[in-house]
Amino acid sequence: MIDNKDYVLTIDGLKTYFEVDHSVVKAVDDVSLKIERGKTLAIVGESGCGKSVTAYSILKLIQKPGKIIGGKIVLYPSNGKAINISELNERSELLYHVRGGYISMIFQEPMTALSPVHTIGNQICEAVLLHSKTKISRKCAEEMAVEMLNKAGMPNSQARIRQYPHEISGGMRQRAVIAMAMITNPELLIADEPTTALDVTIQAQIIELMKKLQNEYRTAIMLITHDFGVVAQTADEVAVMYLGNIVEQASVREIIKNPMHPYTIALLGSLPGIGRIGKRLAPVRGSVPDPLRRPQGCTFHPRCEYAEKGLCDVGLIPGLEEVINGHKVACRRVKEIRKNGK
Amino acid sequence: MENKNTILSVKDLCKYFPVYGKGFFTRITGYIKAVDNISFDLFEGETFGLVGESGCGKTTAARTILRALSPTAGRVIFKTGDTVVDLASMPENLLKSFRPKMQMIFQDPFSSLNPRMTVGNIVGEPLVIHKMAKGRQLTDRVKQLLARVGLSSEYINRYPHAFSGGQRQRIGIARALIMYPSLIIADEAVSALDVSVQAQILNLLMDIQDEFNLTYIFVSHNLGVIRCICDRVAVMYAGRIVEMAATEELFRNPLHPYTKALLSAIPYPDLDIKLNAVLTGETIDLAELPHGCNFESRCPYRTTDCLCCVPELKKVDDNHFVACLLKN
């Protein structure tokens, strides 16, 4: 362990690049993160910022033309040796247990995450049978599935395990996916936009369910989302990503109450409907640039209100630096922005 | 709104979709009541929000008003200039002359633009169809509109695939504006966009509203967006309007149990407002609606009376209507 905190996963200098048309898209470029046991880390950003690629890289699920070209990912199970995922062979037995056993994943669209030709029960049992440390019977696995579905708030779960995904609603499907992810009692749950496809009342139910299960199993959650509302309601730590880099990282309280990076400030400013009606919003100007033509210097400078010529548009991408207690910002002008207020 | 000129008045509008039984000689065995007896007035220059969860009938309502779908029953009185017409009962061939006055902006900027047409053709097509401009005049109008929505007029010969989601939505807005309509229905117009771009498009919609003297019906499931842009809001549940009020009034003082639950389920980016998932269960099956209130099965305040009769939308306060037995 690096410091006195109990980490479940550490990522150090992760780089995942995609080679397209003889040029390279740096989808994730030098990202370092640590996730504490039993806590929730949220990764926030707009589409194309590399938040999902980071998650897929942890499970080594990057497909061609993508490639993890650097970085170290280490998993620390609560009992047992640390596992260096980045060095695991593609076909190793251990990687097989990391995926689905130690680390589970929930996807955005529950219909595409479930097999349409297998029953719910079948699919949940499969996870148990594949990853259980002791040999268990099919019947026993089925009982576990029913119990887990009950915990996931699925009404009438005894009957549900005989049903196919198309027979149940979107909210119920997401409950089934969560049951499937949690049944192996994973160390880390990666949730990629778990509530984006759901209605707001169902979303609230799913958020509460995930919190409840997290408390019960002490699972760490890596929540990938674009919604600051969901972040504020669930996360402990937040990392804001822009064009493959983390631009700001802090506790949720710090991010919401005291955002420092111009991008985070702008993102929070562009949220509609908080206390203002009929007034113009303050959006980020322009749009996310083509990842093949990343701007020089700070990648955010063409859209930044505070950008300074000769400072922000030259040199390398600014690195994350700690400003105050655990609040890290990647901006060359952060001191002046803080001093002059927002 | 000082001038309360009614531009559109929807009266008891219904849209039922038939459900067919099995077998060769299919028989209608029931109806899905997607829109069931909704009524509201739309005033000139305002933004009217239709909000609700998926399947509540908000999109069907919007499309039925425009006669993209034929209504089962009801009237849609539309005022344009000095003419007053009922869109719901108008024959198809007469409708065409009123189409330019009402336009639509769609949710998905990827499927709502024809990938084989250039931006110039997409935006200019309405003018061609209605034979209102051609040649140089057409190109000029298209360029002018593109510039207004924040796109360079050089883009006129490019195809939609070359644009980002936000830019495509701007193209969709230019296409809606080119006929100088009086009514625009925006169906989830910003739902597919990232927050920073979403804010840009919302600003654009608010700006052009004054400039072109537009009236909006804004359909959305996003309560934050609704609160930002709408003057009045109608909350729909299972095909019916359950509550209708001025936006601020609705958010400050929701009366219907469903509205209350919906508002408490919004995750705010504020650590002091805690999420409260009061509603259990899911939306009812539209094919098997109960006799009484549609919300009865999920309502925390239900009584036996709620099973018997359908609550009507009744006025409780100036500009605040609610359909709940407990409030009447």
XYZ file of C-alpha atoms in Angstrom:
670
model
C 0.000 0.000 0.000
C 1.247 3.435 -0.885
C -0.116 5.568 1.924
C -2.224 4.691 4.922
C -5.438 4.420 2.958
C -6.898 1.054 2.068
C -6.926 1.018 -1.704
C -8.585 -1.651 -3.777
C -7.205 -0.554 -7.122
C -4.439 1.760 -8.244
C -3.864 2.979 -11.770
C -0.576 4.616 -12.556
C 0.193 6.403 -15.810
C -2.350 4.549 -17.937
C -2.110 5.223 -21.661
C -4.574 3.719 -24.095
C -4.185 4.778 -27.700
C -6.214 4.037 -30.810
C -4.505 3.905 -34.149
C -6.783 5.148 -36.923
C -5.833 6.098 -40.454
C -2.108 6.124 -39.660
C -2.525 8.570 -36.824
C -2.969 8.047 -33.127
C -5.899 9.046 -30.948
C -4.785 9.341 -27.350
C -8.051 8.236 -25.774
C -6.492 7.919 -22.330
C -3.227 9.736 -21.841
C -1.330 9.325 -18.603
C -4.185 8.787 -16.173
C -3.482 7.892 -12.554
C -6.230 7.007 -10.094
C -6.668 5.268 -6.774
C -9.890 3.766 -5.534
C -10.484 3.206 -1.821
C -12.191 0.102 -0.542
C -15.893 0.626 0.056
C -15.859 4.104 -1.482
C -17.179 5.513 -4.747
C -14.961 7.224 -7.263
C -16.822 9.061 -10.002
C -15.249 9.800 -13.348
C -17.074 12.686 -15.006
C -16.740 14.061 -18.494
C -18.481 14.586 -21.804
C -18.610 12.000 -24.561
C -15.209 11.223 -25.984
C -13.240 12.288 -22.909
C -11.924 8.769 -22.326
C -13.892 7.848 -19.228
C -15.241 4.579 -20.613
C -11.919 3.658 -22.209
C -10.292 4.019 -18.776
C -12.804 1.542 -17.360
C -12.396 -0.911 -20.213
C -8.619 -0.685 -19.858
C -8.845 -1.866 -16.246
C -10.448 -5.090 -17.444
C -8.201 -5.267 -20.502
C -11.261 -5.147 -22.713
C -9.750 -2.774 -25.267
C -10.304 -4.010 -28.773
C -8.303 -3.290 -31.864
C -7.340 -0.749 -33.122
C -7.006 0.292 -29.478
C -4.035 -0.683 -27.386
C -2.887 -0.147 -23.829
C 0.611 1.116 -24.388
C 1.679 1.989 -20.886
C 0.807 2.173 -17.232
C 0.412 -0.073 -14.282
C -2.891 -1.315 -12.870
C -2.782 -3.167 -9.579
C -5.688 -4.782 -7.762
C -5.477 -5.396 -4.017
C -8.018 -8.061 -2.992
C -9.093 -7.901 0.668
C -7.640 -11.343 1.306
C -4.771 -12.456 -0.827
C -1.911 -11.096 -2.857
C -1.944 -7.978 -4.974
C -2.630 -8.702 -8.642
C -0.792 -6.707 -11.262
C -3.471 -6.670 -13.954
C -1.334 -4.855 -16.501
C 1.125 -7.748 -16.592
C -1.437 -10.523 -16.836
C -1.425 -12.564 -19.994
C -4.476 -12.247 -22.215
C -5.254 -15.962 -21.721
C -4.293 -16.367 -18.099
C -6.633 -18.040 -15.637
C -6.237 -15.159 -13.232
C -7.400 -12.496 -15.705
C -10.451 -14.642 -16.253
C -11.254 -14.395 -12.545
C -10.457 -10.686 -12.419
C -13.150 -10.097 -15.029
C -16.432 -10.807 -13.323
C -14.924 -12.273 -10.163
C -12.821 -9.570 -8.535
C -14.114 -6.769 -10.732
C -17.672 -6.631 -12.086
C -19.129 -4.242 -14.542
C -22.556 -2.688 -15.116
C -23.270 -1.209 -18.506
C -25.404 1.681 -19.622
C -27.949 -0.125 -21.734
C -29.215 -3.174 -19.846
C -30.817 -4.687 -22.944
C -27.533 -4.997 -24.816
C -25.661 -6.177 -21.722
C -27.959 -9.179 -21.305
C -28.160 -12.144 -23.620
C -31.582 -12.238 -25.275
C -31.553 -16.030 -25.649
C -30.841 -16.983 -22.038
C -33.117 -16.582 -19.043
C -32.243 -14.079 -16.319
C -31.608 -16.941 -13.894
C -29.317 -18.692 -16.344
C -27.183 -15.630 -16.805
C -26.853 -14.882 -13.110
C -26.043 -18.511 -12.286
C -23.339 -18.513 -14.928
C -21.445 -15.813 -13.041
C -21.627 -17.854 -9.820
C -20.624 -21.140 -11.437
C -17.679 -19.599 -13.292
C -16.191 -17.575 -10.476
C -17.086 -19.396 -7.274
C -14.039 -20.466 -5.321
C -15.649 -23.699 -4.167
C -17.536 -26.080 -6.373
C -21.246 -25.548 -6.083
C -24.240 -27.230 -7.609
C -26.532 -25.641 -10.162
C -29.409 -25.779 -7.686
C -27.410 -23.953 -5.060
C -26.397 -21.318 -7.614
C -30.037 -20.814 -8.490
C -30.923 -20.251 -4.848
C -28.163 -17.689 -4.609
C -29.497 -15.973 -7.722
C -32.983 -15.697 -6.235
C -31.588 -14.310 -2.991
C -29.476 -11.764 -4.845
C -32.409 -10.688 -7.012
C -34.429 -10.178 -3.828
C -31.701 -7.952 -2.481
C -31.672 -6.077 -5.767
C -35.336 -5.305 -5.212
C -36.741 -7.527 -7.930
C -40.344 -8.363 -7.082
C -41.346 -11.988 -7.434
C -37.782 -13.108 -8.146
C -38.546 -16.829 -7.958
C -40.562 -16.468 -11.150
C -38.286 -13.863 -12.737
C -35.334 -16.224 -13.083
C -37.311 -18.203 -15.635
C -37.987 -15.120 -17.745
C -36.059 -13.669 -20.661
C -34.754 -10.074 -20.705
C -37.353 -8.896 -23.224
C -40.133 -9.884 -20.859
C -39.157 -7.384 -18.166
C -38.889 -3.597 -18.082
C -35.722 -1.506 -18.361
C -35.559 -0.810 -14.637
C -35.989 -4.506 -13.839
C -33.303 -5.405 -16.350
C -30.883 -3.026 -14.688
C -31.708 -4.691 -11.354
C -30.923 -8.064 -12.926
C -27.608 -6.742 -14.266
C -26.734 -5.360 -10.825
C -27.622 -8.709 -9.217
C -25.405 -10.444 -11.755
C -22.524 -8.088 -11.029
C -22.830 -8.287 -7.251
C -23.404 -12.028 -6.863
C -19.681 -12.819 -7.049
C -19.070 -10.311 -4.234
C -16.570 -8.309 -6.260
C -13.893 -6.053 -4.803
C -14.681 -3.382 -7.344
C -17.806 -2.606 -9.304
C -17.373 -0.547 -12.443
C -20.631 1.140 -13.370
C -20.590 2.748 -16.809
C -23.481 5.235 -16.958
C -25.726 2.816 -15.013
C -28.742 5.124 -14.859
C -28.477 7.163 -18.055
C -30.990 5.063 -19.985
C -33.519 5.081 -17.154
C -36.373 7.383 -16.183
C -35.738 9.721 -13.302
C -37.913 7.909 -10.740
C -36.315 4.571 -11.687
C -32.892 6.217 -11.646
C -33.483 7.310 -8.053
C -34.425 3.736 -7.132
C -31.295 2.301 -8.775
C -29.015 4.867 -7.107
C -30.444 3.961 -3.706
C -30.074 0.270 -4.481
C -26.408 0.648 -5.427
C -25.730 2.576 -2.227
C -27.470 -0.076 -0.146
C -25.532 -2.933 -1.715
C -22.272 -1.014 -1.409
C -22.813 -0.626 2.336
C -23.675 -4.275 2.742
C -20.772 -5.706 0.751
C -18.202 -2.921 1.224
C -17.661 -2.875 -2.517
C -15.712 -0.064 -4.114
C -17.550 1.556 -7.029
C -16.051 3.288 -9.998
C -18.923 5.320 -11.397
C -18.636 6.629 -14.907
C -21.121 9.350 -15.701
C -21.691 12.692 -17.363
C -24.316 13.749 -14.837
C -23.130 15.954 -11.973
C -26.433 15.332 -10.219
C -25.753 11.611 -9.965
C -22.182 12.379 -8.874
C -23.285 14.624 -6.023
C -25.701 11.978 -4.779
C -23.335 9.005 -4.867
C -19.623 9.781 -5.086
C -16.943 10.224 -2.435
C -14.139 11.175 -4.805
C -14.464 12.759 -8.248
C -12.131 12.901 -11.229
C -13.074 15.199 -14.114
C -11.724 14.130 -17.504
C -11.236 16.117 -20.686
C -9.726 14.736 -23.900
C -8.022 11.779 -22.242
C -6.600 13.600 -19.229
C -7.780 14.128 -15.693
C -8.064 17.889 -15.299
C -9.318 17.998 -11.726
C -9.565 15.528 -8.896
C -10.915 16.055 -5.401
C -13.532 14.985 -2.893
C -17.099 15.447 -4.046
C -17.606 18.329 -1.612
C -14.610 20.177 -3.004
C -15.610 19.624 -6.632
C -19.170 20.851 -6.169
C -18.528 23.667 -3.704
C -15.130 24.778 -4.861
C -14.387 23.810 -8.456
C -11.070 25.211 -9.652
C -10.400 24.024 -13.186
C -12.085 26.262 -15.773
C -13.597 23.195 -17.431
C -15.223 21.969 -14.217
C -16.470 25.481 -13.481
C -17.937 25.708 -16.985
C -19.514 22.253 -16.807
C -21.264 23.090 -13.553
C -22.315 26.435 -15.033
C -23.946 24.833 -18.020
C -26.296 22.641 -15.989
C -29.859 23.780 -16.666
C -32.570 24.277 -14.152
C -30.861 25.022 -10.863
C -32.513 28.109 -9.557
C -32.748 29.971 -12.805
C -35.658 30.198 -15.150
C -35.711 31.749 -18.548
C -32.191 33.005 -18.041
C -29.371 32.247 -20.382
C -27.009 29.505 -19.374
C -23.261 29.909 -19.314
C -22.114 27.141 -21.607
C -18.585 26.161 -22.535
C -17.961 27.807 -25.875
C -17.178 25.749 -28.949
C -17.174 21.974 -28.801
C -14.751 19.201 -27.945
C -12.002 19.304 -30.593
C -11.193 16.467 -32.970
C -9.112 13.987 -30.930
C -6.732 13.678 -33.884
C -5.917 17.371 -33.661
C -5.443 17.955 -29.999
C -4.529 21.556 -29.230
C -1.003 22.359 -28.122
C -0.349 22.971 -24.457
C -3.424 22.707 -22.280
C -5.986 20.843 -24.401
C -8.793 22.983 -23.019
C -7.302 26.387 -23.861
C -9.268 27.097 -27.085
C -12.509 26.903 -25.100
C -11.226 28.372 -21.870
C -12.342 31.756 -20.563
C -9.176 32.228 -18.576
C -6.667 31.093 -21.227
C -3.627 33.295 -21.605
C -1.673 33.542 -24.805
C 1.881 32.317 -24.554
C 1.174 30.449 -21.337
C -1.672 28.021 -21.925
C -1.174 27.267 -25.629
C 2.457 26.168 -25.502
C 4.485 23.251 -24.225
C 3.189 20.032 -22.774
C -0.169 19.271 -21.242
C -0.167 20.704 -17.694
C 0.095 18.013 -15.032
C -2.145 17.510 -12.015
C -0.887 19.478 -9.036
C -2.224 19.541 -5.539
C -3.612 22.965 -4.664
C -5.040 22.300 -1.233
C -5.598 19.097 0.776
C -6.072 16.408 -1.823
C -7.589 18.795 -4.377
C -5.601 18.384 -7.566
C -5.940 20.605 -10.620
C -4.205 20.554 -13.990
C -4.181 24.244 -14.885
C -1.352 26.735 -15.176
C -3.478 29.661 -14.093
C -5.231 28.030 -11.163
C -3.691 30.400 -8.611
C -4.922 33.528 -10.380
C -8.347 31.988 -11.018
C -8.654 31.202 -7.316
C -7.516 34.636 -6.256
C -9.813 36.559 -8.558
C -12.808 34.418 -7.739
C -15.112 32.865 -10.240
C -46.558 37.257 -20.900
C -48.643 40.386 -21.160
C -50.486 39.521 -24.316
C -52.473 36.374 -23.785
C -53.350 35.612 -27.362
C -54.200 31.969 -27.672
C -52.386 30.528 -30.657
C -53.304 26.907 -30.146
C -56.015 25.312 -28.147
C -56.092 21.570 -27.606
C -59.442 20.187 -26.519
C -60.039 16.628 -25.300
C -57.397 15.233 -27.599
C -57.162 11.439 -27.714
C -54.888 9.099 -29.578
C -55.573 5.388 -29.203
C -53.548 2.673 -30.863
C -55.455 -0.542 -31.542
C -54.176 -3.835 -30.162
C -54.829 -6.782 -32.450
C -55.603 -10.308 -31.311
C -53.795 -13.367 -32.590
C -54.857 -15.345 -35.653
C -55.367 -14.825 -39.367
C -58.458 -12.693 -39.187
C -57.068 -10.180 -36.772
C -59.555 -8.488 -34.548
C -59.057 -5.452 -32.417
C -58.986 -6.694 -28.855
C -58.227 -3.478 -27.066
C -56.644 -0.061 -27.235
C -53.473 1.499 -25.966
C -54.567 4.893 -24.752
C -51.355 6.756 -25.469
C -53.011 10.153 -25.184
C -56.235 10.283 -23.276
C -58.338 13.428 -23.093
C -55.744 16.128 -22.830
C -56.680 19.792 -23.034
C -54.606 22.920 -22.791
C -54.239 26.369 -24.318
C -51.033 27.696 -25.737
C -50.399 31.441 -25.643
C -48.443 33.328 -28.222
C -44.757 33.664 -27.466
C -44.631 31.275 -24.546
C -42.787 28.017 -24.035
C -45.035 25.218 -22.896
C -43.370 22.134 -21.465
C -44.699 18.601 -21.663
C -42.833 16.498 -19.153
C -43.103 12.892 -18.083
C -41.372 9.558 -18.091
C -40.980 7.348 -21.118
C -44.263 5.970 -22.334
C -46.372 8.697 -20.750
C -47.576 9.911 -24.155
C -45.760 13.231 -24.403
C -44.274 12.555 -27.835
C -47.513 11.063 -29.143
C -49.341 14.156 -27.910
C -46.888 16.430 -29.718
C -47.130 14.478 -32.942
C -50.890 14.300 -32.813
C -51.109 18.075 -32.401
C -49.071 18.510 -35.580
C -51.164 15.873 -37.348
C -48.096 13.712 -37.899
C -50.494 11.221 -36.356
C -54.251 11.392 -36.839
C -56.091 11.931 -33.589
C -58.742 9.472 -32.414
C -60.862 12.262 -31.000
C -60.659 15.866 -29.933
C -59.925 19.226 -31.465
C -56.777 21.210 -32.103
C -57.706 24.829 -32.793
C -54.845 26.637 -34.439
C -54.775 30.365 -35.059
C -52.598 31.830 -37.752
C -53.145 35.431 -38.701
C -56.898 35.866 -38.950
C -57.676 32.280 -39.805
C -58.783 29.837 -37.152
C -58.791 26.191 -38.096
C -59.277 22.813 -36.477
C -56.205 20.794 -37.389
C -57.645 17.606 -35.971
C -60.498 17.357 -38.434
C -58.880 18.980 -41.463
C -58.567 16.860 -44.607
C -55.002 15.906 -45.564
C -54.936 17.951 -48.771
C -55.773 21.195 -46.980
C -53.234 20.575 -44.245
C -50.290 21.284 -46.489
C -50.896 25.008 -46.548
C -50.737 25.140 -42.743
C -47.646 22.972 -42.398
C -45.166 25.864 -42.849
C -46.585 27.529 -39.747
C -45.767 24.603 -37.491
C -42.404 22.919 -37.455
C -40.687 20.259 -35.434
C -37.198 19.756 -34.021
C -36.325 16.159 -33.316
C -34.403 14.415 -30.590
C -31.761 12.493 -32.449
C -29.675 14.757 -34.666
C -28.173 11.666 -36.303
C -31.329 10.059 -37.643
C -33.313 13.222 -38.333
C -31.008 14.429 -41.113
C -30.835 12.552 -44.396
C -27.203 11.430 -44.814
C -27.442 11.666 -48.602
C -28.504 15.283 -48.722
C -26.209 18.246 -48.312
C -26.836 20.727 -45.528
C -28.058 23.242 -48.093
C -30.608 20.786 -49.465
C -31.780 19.736 -46.012
C -32.345 23.279 -44.797
C -33.782 24.492 -48.108
C -36.074 21.553 -48.790
C -39.147 23.044 -47.081
C -38.900 26.105 -49.351
C -38.680 23.897 -52.429
C -41.618 21.758 -51.368
C -43.816 24.770 -50.784
C -42.468 26.441 -53.940
C -41.543 29.544 -52.029
C -38.049 30.143 -53.327
C -35.575 28.833 -55.823
C -32.149 29.448 -57.283
C -30.151 32.323 -55.866
C -32.903 33.407 -53.540
C -33.068 29.922 -52.007
C -29.327 29.745 -51.421
C -29.327 33.166 -49.828
C -32.132 32.251 -47.434
C -30.350 29.027 -46.454
C -27.069 30.847 -45.832
C -28.804 33.500 -43.812
C -30.493 30.906 -41.605
C -27.301 28.889 -41.165
C -25.517 32.020 -40.036
C -28.305 32.765 -37.562
C -27.991 29.380 -35.880
C -24.231 29.761 -35.630
C -22.995 27.764 -38.605
C -20.683 29.017 -41.317
C -22.326 29.416 -44.727
C -19.412 27.452 -46.229
C -21.013 24.333 -44.793
C -23.812 24.497 -47.335
C -22.325 21.803 -49.563
C -21.249 19.415 -46.850
C -23.037 16.283 -45.696
C -24.388 15.703 -42.168
C -21.731 13.127 -41.251
C -19.122 15.887 -41.161
C -20.797 17.568 -38.186
C -20.894 16.994 -34.454
C -24.127 16.356 -32.559
C -24.515 19.979 -31.531
C -23.910 21.260 -35.062
C -26.428 18.797 -36.464
C -28.995 20.007 -34.000
C -28.307 23.543 -35.253
C -28.978 22.321 -38.802
C -32.275 20.857 -37.585
C -33.162 24.195 -36.008
C -32.312 26.083 -39.217
C -34.581 23.721 -41.157
C -37.424 24.402 -38.742
C -36.879 28.166 -38.877
C -36.670 28.612 -42.622
C -40.440 28.717 -43.094
C -40.772 31.402 -40.400
C -43.187 29.249 -38.406
C -45.246 30.516 -35.511
C -45.221 27.241 -33.597
C -42.256 24.935 -33.062
C -42.529 21.598 -31.314
C -39.178 20.528 -29.903
C -39.285 16.854 -29.057
C -36.428 16.117 -26.642
C -34.366 18.547 -28.705
C -31.394 18.605 -26.337
C -31.545 15.154 -24.777
C -28.913 13.557 -26.984
C -26.345 16.284 -26.417
C -23.516 16.704 -23.937
C -24.198 19.232 -21.172
C -21.918 21.963 -22.498
C -23.449 21.729 -25.976
C -26.928 21.322 -24.512
C -26.531 24.695 -22.813
C -25.494 26.308 -26.109
C -28.552 24.930 -27.899
C -30.897 25.985 -25.090
C -29.477 29.502 -25.286
C -29.953 29.506 -29.055
C -33.572 28.377 -28.711
C -34.260 31.155 -26.198
C -32.605 33.779 -28.427
C -34.464 32.893 -31.612
C -37.760 32.731 -29.740
C -37.838 36.513 -29.306
C -36.324 37.218 -32.668
C -38.694 35.093 -34.744
C -41.679 35.487 -32.407
C -41.974 31.771 -31.810
C -44.185 29.712 -29.555
C -42.679 26.462 -28.339
C -44.077 23.201 -27.147
C -41.064 21.691 -25.465
C -41.235 17.952 -24.848
C -38.681 16.573 -22.438
C -38.079 14.095 -19.666
C -35.343 16.289 -18.215
C -36.844 18.436 -15.472
C -33.760 20.639 -15.310
C -34.118 21.560 -18.973
C -37.858 22.129 -18.541
C -37.294 24.401 -15.579
C -34.736 26.377 -17.523
C -36.703 27.076 -20.687
C -40.441 26.750 -20.016
C -42.983 29.331 -18.881
C -45.664 26.766 -18.125
C -45.438 23.021 -17.658
C -47.847 20.117 -17.967
C -46.860 16.888 -16.263
C -48.134 13.768 -18.012
C -48.614 10.308 -16.587
C -49.982 7.335 -18.521
C -51.551 9.445 -21.255
C -53.140 12.113 -19.104
C -52.104 15.502 -17.858
C -51.963 15.220 -14.074
C -50.797 18.715 -13.256
C -50.322 21.969 -15.127
C -48.906 25.194 -13.748
C -46.471 28.025 -14.287
C -42.961 26.583 -14.072
C -41.883 28.262 -10.865
C -45.200 27.477 -9.179
C -44.909 23.818 -10.192
C -41.390 23.426 -8.874
C -42.111 25.346 -5.673
C -45.493 23.941 -4.894
C -46.180 20.620 -6.635
C -49.638 19.326 -5.706
C -50.106 16.029 -7.498
C -48.445 13.062 -5.735
C -46.785 12.070 -9.006
C -45.300 15.515 -9.580
C -44.033 15.517 -6.000
C -42.381 12.139 -6.495
C -40.920 13.145 -9.827
C -39.382 16.304 -8.410
C -37.949 14.530 -5.391
C -36.248 11.993 -7.670
C -34.118 14.589 -9.471
C -30.486 14.207 -8.497
C -29.318 17.786 -7.890
C -25.642 18.669 -8.136
C -25.926 20.002 -4.621
C -24.752 18.140 -1.551
C -27.428 19.645 0.673
C -30.376 18.379 -1.348
C -30.663 14.662 -0.803
C -32.251 12.388 -3.306
C -35.510 10.850 -2.183
C -36.820 7.849 -4.062
C -40.385 7.881 -2.801
C -41.923 6.109 -5.756
C -41.839 2.355 -5.846
C -42.810 0.214 -8.790
C -42.990 1.262 -12.400
C -45.351 2.913 -14.857
C -48.515 0.927 -15.447
C -49.235 -1.029 -18.583
C -51.137 1.289 -20.937
C -53.126 -1.631 -22.337
C -54.563 -2.430 -18.914
C -55.518 0.895 -17.455
C -57.565 0.919 -14.247
C -61.040 2.449 -14.039
C -60.000 5.202 -11.710
C -56.850 7.253 -11.428
C -53.955 5.885 -13.487
C -51.509 6.663 -10.730
C -53.473 4.831 -8.040
C -51.223 1.734 -7.993
C -48.105 3.753 -7.091
C -49.654 6.575 -5.108
C -48.680 6.829 -1.441
C -51.867 8.769 -0.628
C -54.423 6.578 -2.393
C -57.870 6.000 -0.971
C -60.653 3.679 -2.075
C -62.281 6.578 -3.938
C -59.291 6.710 -6.310
C -60.298 3.321 -7.721
C -63.722 4.465 -8.823
C -63.499 7.597 -10.899
C -61.056 9.362 -13.148
C -59.957 12.643 -11.573
C -60.457 15.657 -13.822
C -57.948 18.426 -14.324
C -59.342 21.146 -12.061
C -58.271 24.638 -11.294
C -56.914 25.021 -7.768
C -55.252 28.359 -8.117
C -54.656 30.991 -10.730
C -52.750 29.157 -13.447
C -52.454 25.926 -11.465
C -54.452 22.854 -12.423
C -54.308 19.429 -10.882
C -56.026 16.095 -11.525
C -56.247 14.443 -8.152
C -59.286 13.586 -6.026
C -57.481 14.557 -2.847
C -56.906 18.075 -4.074
C -60.388 18.777 -5.392
